[in-house]
Amino acid sequence: MAKADGEPGRSATATAAAPAEGTDSFLDSIVEHIPHMVFVKDAAELRFVLFNRAGEELLGLRRDALIGKNDADLFPTEQAAFFVAKDREVLSGKRLVDISEEPIHTRRGLRVLHTKKIPIVDGRGEPRFLLGISEDITERKLLEERIRRADERQRILAQASAALTPDGGEPLFEVARLALPVGGDGCIFLVDAASGASRVAVAHSDPAREARWRRLVETSNLVERFSEPARAALEAGAPLVLNEIDPATLASFTPSAADAVELAALGPHALLVVSLRGRDRRLGTLVFLRDVTPTAFDDDDRAFAERFAQRVAGDLDNARLYHELERAEAAQRFLGEAAERLAGSLDVDELVRLVPRLVVPFLGDMCVMYLLNQEGQACRFGCAHVEPDKERQLVDLVERYLPRGAQPGAIPARSHEPILDPEIDEATFDRRGVDAEQRAHWRRIGISTAMAVPVRARGRVLGSISFGRNLGPRYRSEDLALAIALADRVGISMDNARLYQEAQDALRARDEFLSIASHELRSPLTTVCLSVDMLARGLRGGVSVDACLTRVEGTRRQLARLKRLVDGLLDVSRIAAGRLVLEIGEVDLCALCTDLVDRITEEARGVGSEVHLRARCDRTIHGDVLRIEQVLTNLLGNALRYAAPAPVHVHVEVDEGGARISVRDEGKGISPEDLPRIFDRFERAAASGAHGGLGLGLYIARQICEAHGGSICAFSEPGRGAEFVVTLPLSPQAPSPSATSR
């Protein structure tokens, strides 16, 4: 313990003036050059009586402004009280006091000192002065804090991956909470739904502020409201540091006036924004904010944010890829099970009902399948919904709008292209042409995202399948690809069912044809056999020549009928093989029709009918005269067979535009259900037993007309007769696939 009777630095036991003065000067020099602050206070009033140069530099004040002052004159009240309390502790205890950390306000800002204070006593042992030596440890403390924060950040980075895969809770929120001690006062994740994580996660050191920030972030996307250069920097992967946010910038973060007021009340003064980037895409954004701690973000904060974002993005990307792998495996299982279920049915109507049941709920809350008819119009449908009540509403909606073809889900059946509407809003309804009444129905059912795909088979669109969700993730391109894959399998099953049905129909038609053919061929053959037998008996019995000629004429007619039947079968075979031959030459249609009408007049009279011809031919045409004659013979034969005894009218007209031949009768007509199929092979408008024939005449007539580049069509109303109209060009164009010319 130091003792002193005079001024500080002067020895109380000095015996010679010169040596004492020399010693004092030496000691003063030592004190002046010590690199730590040295000061002395008087014990009575604790006023400074000595300051060295290091003290001046530390406090930023000249010593003449310090000498004679006390702590209350120089420092804030709370800090001065702390210094005085330590001084009293030193003086009252008459011992050294070591203060390991002593904050002090200086002209250079807040500094941290390591101070030792010692009492200087007189000869009686009473404190007369207080000596203080202070070492500026601010830089060392900052370095220690940086090391501590670096260690803490390393620990957080190591724990971030584990927090993303917890047993329970929200992973992204746990990571945001984990980063708070070193990242900022608040941590916000804005993550795309494609990553498989929550879109928004907000954590804050203040629970009340956390709730306010969460509500604000969910209603105002801060990142999307940044300036274009700032968003471009984030897209490029560069962090964005905003350490000075003026009111105008703050107000630009939200279009809502109420949200702008709330944002100003929260008062963020610094933001650090970093992109979350995966292997092949940007997954979202990480935002650190400071609205309580008054410090700005520095380079260490930026480096940590980038490393933290990189770690989180990597884990999110792995989770996304794992989720996609799981989704792909589930999709393959779904497609396999669907294909198995679809293969179990060969009935088209059953498939239309089955497909929506397979889809829900894996691919949506609701599903509608539309089936097209031969004219390309939606004619049948199947519906499914996860909620039975809403399924009934869905069925009612489709039934109401299906005849008008106004269902958006049926669009791919007409456009042959899939459609994807990730978000259903008023603009979507406008784009799809949905009227107000239909919108009201959809709002009651509930739909927020939708897609639709065509069902194809061998280049032909059979229908479409539409999918919708009200809750759950929006549809993405991956979902559309899965829907297309399902539609392909449905198309194969529908085509198989159609082919099976056609095969069954063909078998029935074959059996019916064989029955008809055997009857039709047997009748003339039996008549011929009887006529030959009778002719033979007549010749042996001496029957007259006239009677024999009558028998021969009857036999000839039956043989001619038999030949026509066989020729018809041969023509069908040639057409199927693509070997229908056209002998092209000049044809006078008026002369041909006149000759045919003359030849058929006797047959018409035999059934009580008449044939009237009206012809105007300005020129000839080019075609196969025998084939055209075959067409007209079939049409006239049909008219007499089905319309007798009503009259038949034949109208022929040839001009520069081509030829038109009309054969019209005044019979009972053709029923509407029979009219579309009368030109098909083995089809007959009347019941099988009503009239003879194999059902080939009109089929062959159509093939001949089309081989000439023309057409044939029929018009009829029950009870008002039927009209068949043949149109032919002046000269056939290139041969059709089923015909050749020579």
mmCIF file of N, CA, C and O in Angstrom, residues 149 151-165 170-189 201-205 210 286 288 304 308 311-312 315:
data_model
loop_
_atom_site.group_PDB
_atom_site.id
_atom_site.type_symbol
_atom_site.label_atom_id
_atom_site.label_comp_id
_atom_site.label_asym_id
_atom_site.label_seq_id
_atom_site.Cartn_x
_atom_site.Cartn_y
_atom_site.Cartn_z
ATOM 1 N N ARG A 149 -19.523 -15.328 -31.197
ATOM 2 C CA ARG A 149 -20.620 -15.356 -32.154
ATOM 3 C C ARG A 149 -20.330 -16.330 -33.297
ATOM 4 O O ARG A 149 -21.236 -17.015 -33.785
ATOM 5 N N ASP A 151 -18.528 -19.047 -33.042
ATOM 6 C CA ASP A 151 -18.768 -20.388 -32.496
ATOM 7 C C ASP A 151 -20.267 -20.679 -32.411
ATOM 8 O O ASP A 151 -20.723 -21.793 -32.721
ATOM 9 N N GLU A 152 -21.028 -19.653 -31.980
ATOM 10 C CA GLU A 152 -22.468 -19.829 -31.862
ATOM 11 C C GLU A 152 -23.094 -20.060 -33.245
ATOM 12 O O GLU A 152 -23.983 -20.900 -33.410
ATOM 13 N N ARG A 153 -22.590 -19.321 -34.241
ATOM 14 C CA ARG A 153 -23.113 -19.496 -35.590
ATOM 15 C C ARG A 153 -22.770 -20.872 -36.154
ATOM 16 O O ARG A 153 -23.576 -21.485 -36.852
ATOM 17 N N GLN A 154 -21.558 -21.355 -35.843
ATOM 18 C CA GLN A 154 -21.205 -22.699 -36.285
ATOM 19 C C GLN A 154 -22.132 -23.734 -35.654
ATOM 20 O O GLN A 154 -22.557 -24.686 -36.305
ATOM 21 N N ARG A 155 -22.434 -23.512 -34.390
ATOM 22 C CA ARG A 155 -23.355 -24.433 -33.708
ATOM 23 C C ARG A 155 -24.739 -24.373 -34.352
ATOM 24 O O ARG A 155 -25.373 -25.422 -34.577
ATOM 25 N N ILE A 156 -25.188 -23.168 -34.685
ATOM 26 C CA ILE A 156 -26.513 -23.021 -35.306
ATOM 27 C C ILE A 156 -26.533 -23.680 -36.678
ATOM 28 O O ILE A 156 -27.491 -24.374 -37.035
ATOM 29 N N LEU A 157 -25.451 -23.482 -37.450
ATOM 30 C CA LEU A 157 -25.388 -24.107 -38.774
ATOM 31 C C LEU A 157 -25.419 -25.622 -38.665
ATOM 32 O O LEU A 157 -26.042 -26.309 -39.480
ATOM 33 N N ALA A 158 -24.740 -26.143 -37.633
ATOM 34 C CA ALA A 158 -24.728 -27.599 -37.451
ATOM 35 C C ALA A 158 -26.099 -28.117 -37.054
ATOM 36 O O ALA A 158 -26.481 -29.243 -37.410
ATOM 37 N N GLN A 159 -26.855 -27.300 -36.315
ATOM 38 C CA GLN A 159 -28.165 -27.741 -35.831
ATOM 39 C C GLN A 159 -29.288 -27.487 -36.833
ATOM 40 O O GLN A 159 -30.377 -28.033 -36.686
ATOM 41 N N ALA A 160 -29.010 -26.653 -37.851
ATOM 42 C CA ALA A 160 -30.078 -26.274 -38.782
ATOM 43 C C ALA A 160 -30.642 -27.487 -39.505
ATOM 44 O O ALA A 160 -31.854 -27.626 -39.668
ATOM 45 N N SER A 161 -29.769 -28.403 -39.957
ATOM 46 C CA SER A 161 -30.246 -29.580 -40.687
ATOM 47 C C SER A 161 -31.107 -30.456 -39.804
ATOM 48 O O SER A 161 -32.137 -30.977 -40.228
ATOM 49 N N ALA A 162 -30.675 -30.635 -38.551
ATOM 50 C CA ALA A 162 -31.459 -31.466 -37.637
ATOM 51 C C ALA A 162 -32.822 -30.847 -37.369
ATOM 52 O O ALA A 162 -33.832 -31.545 -37.257
ATOM 53 N N ALA A 163 -32.865 -29.500 -37.311
ATOM 54 C CA ALA A 163 -34.142 -28.839 -37.034
ATOM 55 C C ALA A 163 -35.112 -28.961 -38.200
ATOM 56 O O ALA A 163 -36.326 -28.882 -38.022
ATOM 57 N N LEU A 164 -34.591 -29.160 -39.394
ATOM 58 C CA LEU A 164 -35.477 -29.270 -40.560
ATOM 59 C C LEU A 164 -36.183 -30.613 -40.639
ATOM 60 O O LEU A 164 -37.120 -30.778 -41.400
ATOM 61 N N THR A 165 -35.721 -31.610 -39.883
ATOM 62 C CA THR A 165 -36.367 -32.931 -39.893
ATOM 63 C C THR A 165 -36.724 -33.351 -38.472
ATOM 64 O O THR A 165 -36.224 -34.360 -37.964
ATOM 65 N N GLU A 170 -43.273 -27.546 -36.658
ATOM 66 C CA GLU A 170 -43.050 -26.991 -37.984
ATOM 67 C C GLU A 170 -41.549 -26.805 -38.199
ATOM 68 O O GLU A 170 -40.913 -25.979 -37.553
ATOM 69 N N PRO A 171 -40.943 -27.568 -39.114
ATOM 70 C CA PRO A 171 -39.483 -27.527 -39.266
ATOM 71 C C PRO A 171 -38.951 -26.137 -39.575
ATOM 72 O O PRO A 171 -37.972 -25.703 -38.973
ATOM 73 N N LEU A 172 -39.545 -25.433 -40.525
ATOM 74 C CA LEU A 172 -39.016 -24.151 -40.942
ATOM 75 C C LEU A 172 -39.086 -23.125 -39.815
ATOM 76 O O LEU A 172 -38.190 -22.291 -39.664
ATOM 77 N N PHE A 173 -40.124 -23.180 -39.018
ATOM 78 C CA PHE A 173 -40.220 -22.270 -37.872
ATOM 79 C C PHE A 173 -39.127 -22.575 -36.856
ATOM 80 O O PHE A 173 -38.550 -21.661 -36.256
ATOM 81 N N GLU A 174 -38.837 -23.862 -36.640
ATOM 82 C CA GLU A 174 -37.783 -24.233 -35.697
ATOM 83 C C GLU A 174 -36.435 -23.693 -36.166
ATOM 84 O O GLU A 174 -35.622 -23.234 -35.360
ATOM 85 N N VAL A 175 -36.169 -23.739 -37.461
ATOM 86 C CA VAL A 175 -34.914 -23.206 -37.989
ATOM 87 C C VAL A 175 -34.860 -21.692 -37.809
ATOM 88 O O VAL A 175 -33.825 -21.129 -37.439
ATOM 89 N N ALA A 176 -35.981 -21.011 -38.097
ATOM 90 C CA ALA A 176 -36.025 -19.562 -37.907
ATOM 91 C C ALA A 176 -35.786 -19.192 -36.451
ATOM 92 O O ALA A 176 -35.042 -18.256 -36.144
ATOM 93 N N ARG A 177 -36.390 -19.929 -35.532
ATOM 94 C CA ARG A 177 -36.195 -19.689 -34.100
ATOM 95 C C ARG A 177 -34.744 -19.933 -33.702
ATOM 96 O O ARG A 177 -34.169 -19.192 -32.892
ATOM 97 N N LEU A 178 -34.130 -20.943 -34.287
ATOM 98 C CA LEU A 178 -32.747 -21.294 -33.969
ATOM 99 C C LEU A 178 -31.783 -20.173 -34.345
ATOM 100 O O LEU A 178 -30.776 -19.946 -33.664
ATOM 101 N N ALA A 179 -32.064 -19.438 -35.425
ATOM 102 C CA ALA A 179 -31.144 -18.414 -35.927
ATOM 103 C C ALA A 179 -31.254 -17.086 -35.194
ATOM 104 O O ALA A 179 -30.408 -16.208 -35.399
ATOM 105 N N LEU A 180 -32.269 -16.915 -34.353
ATOM 106 C CA LEU A 180 -32.517 -15.606 -33.741
ATOM 107 C C LEU A 180 -31.363 -15.055 -32.905
ATOM 108 O O LEU A 180 -31.074 -13.857 -32.994
ATOM 109 N N PRO A 181 -30.669 -15.837 -32.099
ATOM 110 C CA PRO A 181 -29.648 -15.229 -31.240
ATOM 111 C C PRO A 181 -28.571 -14.470 -31.996
ATOM 112 O O PRO A 181 -28.048 -13.482 -31.494
ATOM 113 N N VAL A 182 -28.209 -14.922 -33.186
ATOM 114 C CA VAL A 182 -27.114 -14.272 -33.902
ATOM 115 C C VAL A 182 -27.553 -13.669 -35.233
ATOM 116 O O VAL A 182 -26.837 -12.849 -35.804
ATOM 117 N N GLY A 183 -28.706 -14.068 -35.757
ATOM 118 C CA GLY A 183 -29.117 -13.579 -37.064
ATOM 119 C C GLY A 183 -29.759 -12.210 -37.020
ATOM 120 O O GLY A 183 -29.547 -11.387 -37.906
ATOM 121 N N GLY A 184 -30.566 -11.942 -36.007
ATOM 122 C CA GLY A 184 -31.258 -10.673 -35.905
ATOM 123 C C GLY A 184 -32.365 -10.770 -34.876
ATOM 124 O O GLY A 184 -32.536 -11.801 -34.203
ATOM 125 N N ASP A 185 -33.140 -9.704 -34.763
ATOM 126 C CA ASP A 185 -34.284 -9.733 -33.850
ATOM 127 C C ASP A 185 -35.391 -10.632 -34.397
ATOM 128 O O ASP A 185 -36.142 -11.232 -33.626
ATOM 129 N N GLY A 186 -35.485 -10.693 -35.719
ATOM 130 C CA GLY A 186 -36.502 -11.526 -36.348
ATOM 131 C C GLY A 186 -35.932 -12.280 -37.533
ATOM 132 O O GLY A 186 -34.953 -11.855 -38.154
ATOM 133 N N CYS A 187 -36.546 -13.417 -37.825
ATOM 134 C CA CYS A 187 -36.135 -14.231 -38.969
ATOM 135 C C CYS A 187 -37.393 -14.655 -39.720
ATOM 136 O O CYS A 187 -38.340 -15.167 -39.115
ATOM 137 N N ILE A 188 -37.417 -14.443 -41.023
ATOM 138 C CA ILE A 188 -38.589 -14.730 -41.852
ATOM 139 C C ILE A 188 -38.166 -15.608 -43.024
ATOM 140 O O ILE A 188 -37.185 -15.304 -43.711
ATOM 141 N N PHE A 189 -38.917 -16.686 -43.239
ATOM 142 C CA PHE A 189 -38.723 -17.522 -44.421
ATOM 143 C C PHE A 189 -39.936 -17.347 -45.334
ATOM 144 O O PHE A 189 -41.075 -17.495 -44.891
ATOM 145 N N ALA A 201 -42.727 -18.679 -42.671
ATOM 146 C CA ALA A 201 -42.365 -19.000 -41.289
ATOM 147 C C ALA A 201 -41.744 -17.754 -40.678
ATOM 148 O O ALA A 201 -40.823 -17.164 -41.256
ATOM 149 N N VAL A 202 -42.249 -17.321 -39.538
ATOM 150 C CA VAL A 202 -41.799 -16.090 -38.885
ATOM 151 C C VAL A 202 -41.453 -16.390 -37.437
ATOM 152 O O VAL A 202 -42.244 -17.013 -36.718
ATOM 153 N N ALA A 203 -40.252 -15.973 -37.001
ATOM 154 C CA ALA A 203 -39.842 -16.089 -35.598
ATOM 155 C C ALA A 203 -39.262 -14.750 -35.166
ATOM 156 O O ALA A 203 -38.610 -14.055 -35.962
ATOM 157 N N HIS A 204 -39.497 -14.380 -33.912
ATOM 158 C CA HIS A 204 -38.999 -13.104 -33.379
ATOM 159 C C HIS A 204 -38.667 -13.286 -31.913
ATOM 160 O O HIS A 204 -39.288 -14.105 -31.221
ATOM 161 N N SER A 205 -37.691 -12.515 -31.459
ATOM 162 C CA SER A 205 -37.304 -12.598 -30.054
ATOM 163 C C SER A 205 -38.397 -12.085 -29.127
ATOM 164 O O SER A 205 -38.447 -12.456 -27.948
ATOM 165 N N GLU A 210 -43.653 -11.009 -32.879
ATOM 166 C CA GLU A 210 -43.690 -12.162 -33.789
ATOM 167 C C GLU A 210 -45.085 -12.325 -34.392
ATOM 168 O O GLU A 210 -45.224 -12.550 -35.599
ATOM 169 N N LEU A 286 -34.800 -15.710 -47.545
ATOM 170 C CA LEU A 286 -34.560 -15.608 -46.098
ATOM 171 C C LEU A 286 -34.389 -14.139 -45.751
ATOM 172 O O LEU A 286 -33.622 -13.424 -46.425
ATOM 173 N N PHE A 288 -33.562 -11.555 -42.476
ATOM 174 C CA PHE A 288 -33.247 -11.209 -41.093
ATOM 175 C C PHE A 288 -33.585 -9.738 -40.906
ATOM 176 O O PHE A 288 -33.290 -8.908 -41.777
ATOM 177 N N PHE A 304 -22.722 -14.892 -42.404
ATOM 178 C CA PHE A 304 -23.517 -15.922 -41.721
ATOM 179 C C PHE A 304 -24.842 -16.150 -42.444
ATOM 180 O O PHE A 304 -25.275 -17.304 -42.629
ATOM 181 N N PHE A 308 -26.002 -19.625 -43.819
ATOM 182 C CA PHE A 308 -27.229 -20.176 -43.248
ATOM 183 C C PHE A 308 -28.247 -20.455 -44.350
ATOM 184 O O PHE A 308 -28.875 -21.528 -44.386
ATOM 185 N N ARG A 311 -27.171 -23.494 -46.316
ATOM 186 C CA ARG A 311 -27.439 -24.741 -45.605
ATOM 187 C C ARG A 311 -28.942 -25.075 -45.637
ATOM 188 O O ARG A 311 -29.328 -26.219 -45.930
ATOM 189 N N VAL A 312 -29.769 -24.083 -45.344
ATOM 190 C CA VAL A 312 -31.213 -24.319 -45.322
ATOM 191 C C VAL A 312 -31.720 -24.666 -46.723
ATOM 192 O O VAL A 312 -32.529 -25.583 -46.896
ATOM 193 N N ASP A 315 -30.894 -28.220 -47.602
ATOM 194 C CA ASP A 315 -31.774 -29.183 -46.928
ATOM 195 C C ASP A 315 -33.191 -29.121 -47.501
ATOM 196 O O ASP A 315 -33.852 -30.154 -47.663
#
